[in-house]
Amino acid sequence: MRIQGFVTTLAAAASATVLAAAPALASGSPHFIKNLTKVTDARLSSVTVAFKEAGLESGAVETITVTAHLDATYQCVNRGGHNPDDPKKTVISGDYSKSGEFKAARNGNVIGSLTVTAPAPSTVVDCPRGQTAKHTVSTWSNISVTDEDTLATIALEGTYSFGEPVD
């Protein structure tokens, strides 16, 4: 009888330990939900990513960053909408990002979106008088979402291309 009582007490203690640890386990493995983390809008000058991260502690404030690689062409265009005979054109290639702070809900989830924008044309190419700087071509690729606090990250598939050079 004594052994049976000890086994019952031991089983109850083990169950209580597992139940007490359940909330900690639920908030112990931050990760992005793949089918809810995706590019929702892509344009010549920007790309927007919606995301859902789970496994966070309720109320935690997370710094989320979306990073995207951009290959873009900027050109000087005359008043007629054409490239002059001596075209000024600048091609850029680099990674651009946008970060924001998001508070986890009681269920340990963060839901949000961030938009990465290309540099403004006037900051990339300096056009002579009578011409306007114009962003004409973009290819967004290698898009990722990272929680800077937990280091959870997800890479998104896809390449998004827009525009064409002005003649």
C-alpha positions as MATLAB code, in Angstrom:
seq = 'MRIQGFVTTLAAAASATVLAAAPALASGSPHFIKNLTKVTDARLSSVTVAFKEAGLESGAVETITVTAHLDATYQCVNRGGHNPDDPKKTVISGDYSKSGEFKAARNGNVIGSLTVTAPAPSTVVDCPRGQTAKHTVSTWSNISVTDEDTLATIALEGTYSFGEPVD';
ca = [
       0.000    0.000    0.000;
       2.785    2.334    0.846;
       4.396    1.889   -2.602;
       1.071    2.509   -4.339;
       0.642    5.802   -2.426;
       4.195    6.829   -3.304;
       3.641    6.053   -7.001;
       0.369    8.040   -6.990;
       2.095   11.005   -5.310;
       5.011   10.797   -7.749;
       2.648   10.693  -10.753;
       0.701   13.694   -9.443;
       3.918   15.660   -8.905;
       5.135   14.832  -12.422;
       1.793   15.903  -13.919;
       1.882   19.183  -12.008;
       5.422   19.845  -13.242;
       4.420   19.221  -16.872;
       1.345   21.458  -16.545;
       3.367   24.229  -14.909;
       5.983   24.044  -17.654;
       3.434   24.098  -20.508;
       3.182   27.913  -20.747;
       6.965   28.200  -20.703;
       7.250   25.604  -23.445;
       4.594   27.358  -25.505;
       6.564   30.589  -25.396;
       9.946   28.933  -25.739;
      10.198   28.303  -29.479;
       9.590   31.491  -31.464;
       9.054   30.863  -35.167;
       7.359   32.409  -38.178;
       4.288   30.646  -39.569;
       5.279   29.884  -43.170;
       1.841   30.041  -44.814;
       1.029   33.325  -43.018;
       4.358   35.031  -43.755;
       4.427   36.202  -47.355;
       4.847   39.047  -49.822;
       1.459   40.757  -50.012;
       2.362   43.601  -52.355;
       5.308   44.188  -54.646;
       5.807   47.245  -56.824;
       8.541   49.083  -58.656;
       9.455   51.103  -55.569;
       8.441   48.863  -52.648;
       7.746   45.383  -51.349;
       5.369   44.636  -48.451;
       5.575   41.504  -46.317;
       2.880   40.312  -43.900;
       4.014   37.975  -41.142;
       2.902   35.952  -38.148;
       5.324   34.855  -35.460;
       4.268   32.374  -32.784;
       5.824   30.942  -29.641;
       6.501   34.265  -27.932;
       5.909   35.304  -24.363;
       2.639   37.190  -23.890;
       3.259   40.938  -24.012;
       6.823   40.640  -25.310;
       7.872   43.502  -27.580;
       9.720   42.166  -30.605;
      11.774   44.052  -33.189;
      10.924   42.549  -36.565;
      12.989   43.334  -39.688;
      12.125   42.647  -43.318;
      15.149   42.632  -45.630;
      15.067   42.468  -49.424;
      17.723   42.607  -52.113;
      17.080   45.248  -54.772;
      18.591   45.557  -58.228;
      17.264   48.792  -59.737;
      17.861   51.202  -62.570;
      17.380   54.948  -62.259;
      17.505   57.199  -65.320;
      17.309   60.837  -66.297;
      14.274   61.410  -68.500;
      13.564   64.518  -70.560;
      10.244   66.372  -70.702;
       9.131   64.190  -73.604;
       9.479   61.105  -71.396;
      12.539   59.805  -73.243;
      16.162   59.212  -72.468;
      18.378   61.975  -73.894;
      21.118   61.181  -76.442;
      23.694   61.221  -73.651;
      21.767   59.181  -71.085;
      22.510   59.404  -67.397;
      21.699   56.081  -65.853;
      22.562   54.593  -62.478;
      22.202   50.950  -61.519;
      22.102   50.043  -57.841;
      22.305   46.663  -56.167;
      22.011   46.138  -52.441;
      20.017   45.011  -49.449;
      17.364   47.298  -48.013;
      15.349   46.774  -44.847;
      12.576   48.085  -42.650;
      12.164   47.363  -38.932;
       9.336   47.853  -36.494;
       8.357   46.951  -32.944;
       5.408   44.638  -32.394;
       3.828   43.491  -29.125;
       2.922   39.825  -28.709;
      -0.718   39.100  -27.946;
      -1.788   37.032  -24.945;
      -1.532   33.904  -27.086;
       2.151   34.652  -27.822;
       1.606   35.662  -31.455;
       2.750   38.742  -33.327;
       0.914   39.656  -36.526;
       2.003   42.570  -38.675;
       3.444   43.840  -41.918;
       6.368   45.975  -43.028;
       7.152   47.719  -46.305;
      10.687   48.022  -47.654;
      11.109   50.960  -50.029;
      13.623   51.687  -52.746;
      15.685   54.876  -52.566;
      14.016   57.969  -54.004;
      15.184   58.696  -57.578;
      16.541   62.133  -56.665;
      18.896   60.527  -54.122;
      20.349   58.102  -56.680;
      20.895   60.019  -59.914;
      21.646   63.713  -60.392;
      19.980   64.914  -63.580;
      20.818   68.046  -65.556;
      18.341   70.872  -65.852;
      15.277   69.990  -67.899;
      15.472   66.302  -66.974;
      13.878   64.365  -64.154;
      15.272   61.440  -62.184;
      13.060   58.394  -62.638;
      13.101   54.909  -61.143;
      12.559   52.682  -64.195;
      13.420   49.055  -63.321;
      13.345   46.987  -60.113;
      13.942   43.388  -59.176;
      13.263   42.435  -55.547;
      14.691   39.092  -54.334;
      16.154   37.261  -51.316;
      13.397   38.532  -49.033;
      13.563   37.515  -45.379;
      11.862   38.276  -42.074;
      13.845   38.247  -38.811;
      12.925   38.763  -35.176;
      15.969   40.664  -33.905;
      15.214   39.667  -30.291;
      14.695   35.906  -30.661;
      16.683   35.502  -33.907;
      13.797   33.575  -35.474;
      13.997   34.032  -39.238;
      12.291   32.899  -42.417;
      13.371   33.257  -46.045;
      10.631   33.903  -48.587;
      10.735   32.452  -52.075;
      10.199   34.528  -55.159;
      11.622   37.260  -57.346;
       9.522   40.297  -58.269;
      10.471   42.362  -61.327;
       8.907   45.592  -62.588;
       9.415   48.277  -65.187;
      11.600   48.666  -68.236;
      14.344   51.075  -69.207;
      13.317   54.293  -70.924;
      14.645   54.680  -74.469;
];
